[in-house]
Amino acid sequence: MDNNTDDLIISNAPCLIQIPTRDAVLGEGMQIRRALPSRQKRTIGAWCFLDHVGPATLKQPEDFYVGPHPHIGLQTFTWMIQGQTSHIDSLGYHKTIRPGEINLMTAGHGISHVEKSADDFTPDVHIAQLWIALPDSHRDMPAKFQHYDQLPIVQQNNCTITVLAGEFAGHTSAVEVYTPLIGLDIYAESDTTLTLPLNTAFEHGFLVLQGHIDYNGEALDTGALLYIGKDRNSFELQLKAGTRLLLIGGEPFKEDIILWWNFVARTTEEVQQAAKDWLAGDRFGVIEGHNHRRLNMPTLPEHLKASR
Ligand code: MN
């Protein structure tokens, strides 16, 4: 659908499109929803990947286990809503992430990691996991890992708004990103109407994590990402009590990326080299105690075998 109606403040004919999410499998069998990339939309700002995990109740710790796998050219950004998981990486970090916290792993030139249920197992999990494409200026930087346990929280219209990335209402997240971005978690304490100011230089996407949202007289499907183009300076939402919403946005990412498996690159040669290094056990380090459970890399598709 494409809605341009008078009750929205529109400065420049932006688009408003619901993009369906799809079901996917994470690690060793956990069912999740993938909102980005999709056929219709590859990136929103530099956000290039969005998985919504849960809310789900695990029977046993093994139900959440993503074995050693490599990354290049991106940041993995994990927002923990409920539950706790452990991150273990080839730099030697072993960190439990708890509700209200973010793990940020900047892969740069290369790193590998494991994501699993925490040693102190809690069955309920609810996580948003995103990737951020690194710009040319930073995509080959040495890998690093950062953990954030304090994020700015803004109360507005009976909503608790956590500033995950970028700036909102004068509050700036400390999460270190390399392109202009925003990320908000919005939780409605009661039925409410919220008018969010938007940066007109940004494109945005809304994903319902839990509950129900109406905008412009329409329901936002829980199986869809609502994409909003640039040049809109605010957006009004009706939220039911207990609803949780993720907002991501940023300046449209201008560099052409190749996203394959866990790699973000610019050329097919870079993808081929990363694949070769992973198979050879080079570049990405090892994670003691988990090496026998490395994820199998899929076969390179034909279009990535040729040089570009
Ligand atoms: Mn990963």
Coordinates of C-alpha atoms and ligand atoms in Angstrom, one line a residue:
M1 CA 0.0 0.0 0.0
D2 CA 1.1 3.6 -0.4
N3 CA -0.6 6.1 1.7
N4 CA -0.3 9.8 1.5
T5 CA -3.0 11.3 3.7
D6 CA -3.7 14.7 5.2
D7 CA -3.5 13.7 8.8
L8 CA 0.2 13.0 8.5
I9 CA 2.6 15.9 8.3
I10 CA 4.3 15.3 5.0
S11 CA 6.8 17.7 3.6
N12 CA 7.8 15.7 0.5
A13 CA 5.7 12.8 -0.8
P14 CA 7.4 10.0 1.2
C15 CA 6.5 6.4 0.7
L16 CA 4.8 4.3 3.4
I17 CA 5.0 0.6 2.6
Q18 CA 4.5 -2.5 4.7
I19 CA 7.2 -5.0 3.8
P20 CA 6.5 -8.6 4.9
T21 CA 9.0 -10.3 7.2
R22 CA 9.9 -14.0 6.6
D23 CA 10.4 -17.0 8.9
A24 CA 14.0 -18.1 9.2
V25 CA 16.1 -20.5 11.4
L26 CA 18.8 -19.2 13.7
G27 CA 21.7 -21.4 14.7
E28 CA 20.7 -25.0 15.5
G29 CA 17.0 -24.7 14.9
M30 CA 15.4 -21.7 16.6
Q31 CA 12.5 -20.2 14.5
I32 CA 12.8 -16.4 14.2
R33 CA 11.4 -13.6 12.0
R34 CA 13.7 -11.8 9.5
A35 CA 12.7 -8.3 8.5
L36 CA 15.9 -7.2 6.7
P37 CA 17.2 -7.7 4.2
S38 CA 14.2 -8.3 2.1
R39 CA 13.6 -8.3 -1.6
Q40 CA 12.0 -4.9 -1.5
K41 CA 14.4 -3.3 0.9
R42 CA 18.0 -4.2 1.5
T43 CA 19.0 -1.5 4.0
I44 CA 17.4 1.2 6.1
G45 CA 20.2 3.7 6.7
A46 CA 23.2 1.4 7.4
W47 CA 21.0 -1.1 9.2
C48 CA 21.3 -4.1 6.9
F49 CA 19.9 -7.1 8.9
L50 CA 17.1 -7.4 11.4
D51 CA 16.1 -10.6 13.2
H52 CA 13.4 -10.7 15.7
V53 CA 13.9 -13.6 18.1
G54 CA 10.9 -14.6 20.3
P55 CA 9.2 -13.9 22.5
A56 CA 9.7 -17.6 23.1
T57 CA 10.1 -20.0 25.9
L58 CA 13.0 -22.4 25.5
K59 CA 12.8 -25.9 26.9
Q60 CA 16.5 -26.3 27.4
P61 CA 19.7 -24.2 27.0
E62 CA 20.6 -26.0 23.8
D63 CA 17.6 -24.6 22.1
F64 CA 19.5 -21.3 21.7
Y65 CA 23.0 -22.0 20.4
V66 CA 24.6 -20.3 17.4
G67 CA 28.0 -22.0 16.9
P68 CA 31.3 -20.3 15.9
H69 CA 30.8 -18.2 12.7
P70 CA 32.8 -15.3 11.2
H71 CA 31.8 -11.8 10.3
I72 CA 33.4 -9.0 8.2
G73 CA 32.5 -5.4 7.3
L74 CA 29.6 -5.0 9.8
Q75 CA 28.6 -4.5 13.4
T76 CA 26.4 -7.0 15.2
F77 CA 24.0 -5.1 17.5
T78 CA 22.1 -7.2 20.0
W79 CA 19.2 -5.6 22.0
M80 CA 18.1 -7.9 24.9
I81 CA 14.4 -7.4 25.8
Q82 CA 13.9 -10.5 27.9
G83 CA 16.1 -13.4 29.0
Q84 CA 19.9 -13.6 29.0
T85 CA 22.4 -15.0 26.5
S86 CA 26.2 -15.3 26.3
H87 CA 28.5 -13.8 23.7
I88 CA 31.9 -15.5 23.3
D89 CA 34.3 -14.2 20.6
S90 CA 37.7 -14.8 19.2
L91 CA 39.1 -11.7 20.9
G92 CA 38.5 -13.5 24.2
Y93 CA 35.4 -11.6 25.3
H94 CA 32.8 -13.8 27.2
K95 CA 29.9 -11.6 28.2
T96 CA 26.4 -12.2 29.4
I97 CA 23.8 -9.8 28.1
R98 CA 20.7 -9.0 30.2
P99 CA 17.4 -7.1 29.6
G100 CA 17.9 -3.5 28.8
E101 CA 21.5 -4.0 27.6
I102 CA 23.2 -4.0 24.2
N103 CA 26.1 -6.0 22.9
L104 CA 27.9 -4.4 20.0
M105 CA 30.5 -6.4 18.1
T106 CA 32.4 -4.5 15.4
A107 CA 33.7 -7.1 13.0
G108 CA 35.8 -4.8 10.7
H109 CA 38.5 -7.0 9.1
G110 CA 37.3 -10.1 10.8
I111 CA 36.1 -11.8 14.0
S112 CA 34.2 -15.0 15.0
H113 CA 31.7 -15.5 17.8
V114 CA 29.3 -17.9 19.5
E115 CA 25.9 -16.9 20.8
K116 CA 24.2 -19.2 23.3
S117 CA 22.0 -19.4 26.3
A118 CA 23.7 -17.9 29.4
D119 CA 25.2 -20.4 31.9
D120 CA 22.6 -19.1 34.3
F121 CA 19.8 -20.4 32.0
T122 CA 16.5 -18.5 31.8
P123 CA 13.9 -20.0 29.5
D124 CA 12.2 -16.9 28.2
V125 CA 13.9 -15.0 25.4
H126 CA 13.1 -11.9 23.4
I127 CA 15.8 -10.3 21.3
A128 CA 16.2 -8.0 18.4
Q129 CA 19.4 -8.7 16.6
L130 CA 20.6 -6.3 13.9
W131 CA 23.6 -5.7 11.7
I132 CA 25.0 -2.3 10.7
A133 CA 27.0 -2.1 7.5
L134 CA 30.3 -0.3 8.2
P135 CA 31.2 2.5 5.7
D136 CA 34.3 2.2 3.5
S137 CA 36.3 4.4 6.0
H138 CA 35.9 1.8 8.8
R139 CA 35.0 -1.5 7.3
D140 CA 38.5 -2.9 7.4
M141 CA 39.2 -1.7 11.0
P142 CA 40.5 -4.1 13.7
A143 CA 37.6 -6.0 15.4
K144 CA 36.3 -4.9 18.7
F145 CA 33.6 -5.7 21.2
Q146 CA 31.6 -3.3 23.4
H147 CA 28.9 -3.9 26.0
Y148 CA 26.4 -1.2 27.1
D149 CA 24.4 -1.6 30.3
Q150 CA 23.2 2.0 30.5
L151 CA 21.0 3.5 27.8
P152 CA 19.1 6.8 27.8
I153 CA 15.4 6.4 28.7
V154 CA 12.8 9.0 27.8
Q155 CA 9.2 9.0 29.1
Q156 CA 6.7 10.4 26.7
N157 CA 2.9 10.0 26.4
N158 CA 2.8 6.9 28.7
C159 CA 5.6 5.4 26.6
T160 CA 9.0 4.3 27.8
I161 CA 11.4 5.0 25.0
T162 CA 14.9 3.6 25.2
V163 CA 17.5 5.3 22.9
L164 CA 19.4 2.3 21.5
A165 CA 21.4 4.2 18.9
G166 CA 21.7 7.8 17.9
E167 CA 19.8 10.7 19.4
F168 CA 16.2 11.3 20.5
A169 CA 14.7 14.1 22.5
G170 CA 18.1 15.5 23.5
H171 CA 19.4 12.1 24.7
T172 CA 22.2 10.3 22.9
S173 CA 23.1 6.7 23.1
A174 CA 26.7 5.9 23.8
V175 CA 26.6 3.0 21.3
E176 CA 29.4 3.7 18.9
V177 CA 28.3 3.8 15.2
Y178 CA 30.0 5.1 12.1
T179 CA 27.1 6.6 10.1
P180 CA 24.1 8.7 11.1
L181 CA 21.6 6.3 12.6
I182 CA 18.7 6.0 15.0
G183 CA 17.4 3.0 17.0
L184 CA 14.6 3.3 19.5
D185 CA 12.7 0.7 21.6
I186 CA 9.2 2.1 22.4
Y187 CA 7.1 0.4 25.0
A188 CA 3.5 1.6 25.7
E189 CA 2.5 1.4 29.4
S190 CA -1.2 2.1 28.5
D191 CA -3.3 2.7 25.4
T192 CA -1.8 5.9 23.9
T193 CA -1.1 8.1 20.9
L194 CA 2.4 8.9 20.2
T195 CA 3.7 11.5 17.7
L196 CA 7.3 10.8 17.0
P197 CA 9.5 13.5 15.5
L198 CA 11.6 12.1 12.6
N199 CA 14.8 13.3 11.0
T200 CA 13.9 14.3 7.4
A201 CA 17.3 13.2 6.2
F202 CA 16.6 9.7 7.4
E203 CA 14.6 6.8 6.1
H204 CA 12.9 4.8 8.8
G205 CA 11.4 1.4 9.6
F206 CA 9.0 0.3 12.3
L207 CA 8.7 -3.3 13.5
V208 CA 6.1 -4.5 16.1
L209 CA 7.9 -6.6 18.6
Q210 CA 4.8 -7.3 20.7
G211 CA 1.3 -6.0 20.8
H212 CA -0.7 -3.9 18.4
I213 CA -0.2 -0.6 16.5
D214 CA -2.4 1.4 14.3
Y215 CA -1.2 4.3 12.1
N216 CA -3.3 6.4 9.8
G217 CA -6.4 4.2 10.5
E218 CA -4.6 1.0 9.6
A219 CA -3.1 -1.8 11.6
L220 CA 0.6 -2.5 11.3
D221 CA 0.9 -6.3 10.7
T222 CA 3.0 -8.1 13.3
G223 CA 4.6 -9.9 10.3
A224 CA 5.6 -6.7 8.5
L225 CA 8.1 -3.9 8.6
L226 CA 6.7 -0.5 8.0
Y227 CA 9.1 1.4 5.7
I228 CA 8.9 5.2 5.7
G229 CA 11.0 7.1 3.1
K230 CA 12.9 10.3 3.7
D231 CA 11.4 13.8 4.1
R232 CA 8.8 13.1 6.8
N233 CA 9.2 15.1 9.9
S234 CA 6.8 13.2 12.2
F235 CA 4.7 10.1 12.5
E236 CA 1.7 9.4 14.6
L237 CA 1.0 6.0 16.1
Q238 CA -1.8 4.5 18.2
L239 CA -0.4 1.9 20.6
K240 CA -2.3 -0.6 22.7
A241 CA -1.1 -1.1 26.3
G242 CA 1.8 -3.6 26.5
T243 CA 2.9 -2.9 22.9
R244 CA 6.6 -2.9 22.1
L245 CA 7.9 -1.3 18.9
L246 CA 11.3 -1.1 17.3
L247 CA 12.2 2.0 15.3
I248 CA 15.3 2.0 13.1
G249 CA 16.5 4.7 10.7
G250 CA 19.4 6.5 9.2
E251 CA 20.7 8.4 6.2
P252 CA 20.3 6.1 3.2
F253 CA 23.5 4.1 2.9
K254 CA 25.1 5.2 -0.4
E255 CA 27.7 2.4 -0.9
D256 CA 26.7 -0.7 -2.8
I257 CA 27.2 -3.7 -0.5
I258 CA 27.3 -7.4 -1.1
L259 CA 25.7 -9.2 1.8
W260 CA 26.4 -12.9 1.8
W261 CA 26.1 -15.3 4.7
N262 CA 27.8 -13.4 7.6
F263 CA 29.8 -11.1 5.4
V264 CA 29.3 -7.5 4.2
A265 CA 31.7 -6.7 1.4
R266 CA 32.0 -4.6 -1.7
T267 CA 33.4 -7.0 -4.3
T268 CA 33.0 -10.7 -5.0
E269 CA 36.8 -11.2 -4.4
E270 CA 36.4 -10.0 -0.9
V271 CA 33.6 -12.5 -0.3
Q272 CA 35.6 -15.3 -1.9
Q273 CA 38.7 -14.4 0.3
A274 CA 36.6 -14.3 3.5
A275 CA 35.1 -17.7 2.7
K276 CA 38.5 -19.2 1.9
D277 CA 39.9 -17.8 5.1
W278 CA 37.1 -19.3 7.2
L279 CA 37.5 -22.7 5.6
A280 CA 41.3 -22.6 6.1
G281 CA 40.9 -21.6 9.8
D282 CA 42.7 -18.3 9.2
R283 CA 41.9 -14.7 10.0
F284 CA 38.9 -15.3 12.3
G285 CA 40.6 -16.8 15.3
V286 CA 39.2 -19.7 17.3
I287 CA 36.8 -20.0 20.2
E288 CA 38.1 -22.6 22.7
G289 CA 35.7 -25.3 23.6
H290 CA 33.4 -24.6 20.7
N291 CA 35.5 -25.2 17.7
H292 CA 33.9 -28.6 16.9
R293 CA 30.5 -26.8 16.5
R294 CA 31.5 -24.3 13.8
L295 CA 28.6 -23.3 11.6
N296 CA 28.7 -24.8 8.1
M297 CA 29.2 -22.2 5.5
P298 CA 26.8 -22.5 2.5
T299 CA 28.2 -23.0 -1.0
L300 CA 29.0 -19.7 -2.7
P301 CA 26.3 -19.0 -5.3
E302 CA 27.4 -18.8 -9.0
H303 CA 27.1 -15.0 -9.2
L304 CA 29.7 -14.6 -6.4
K305 CA 32.1 -17.1 -7.9
A306 CA 32.9 -14.8 -10.8
S307 CA 34.9 -11.7 -10.2
R308 CA 33.2 -8.3 -10.4
Ligands
MN1 MN 26.9 -13.5 14.4

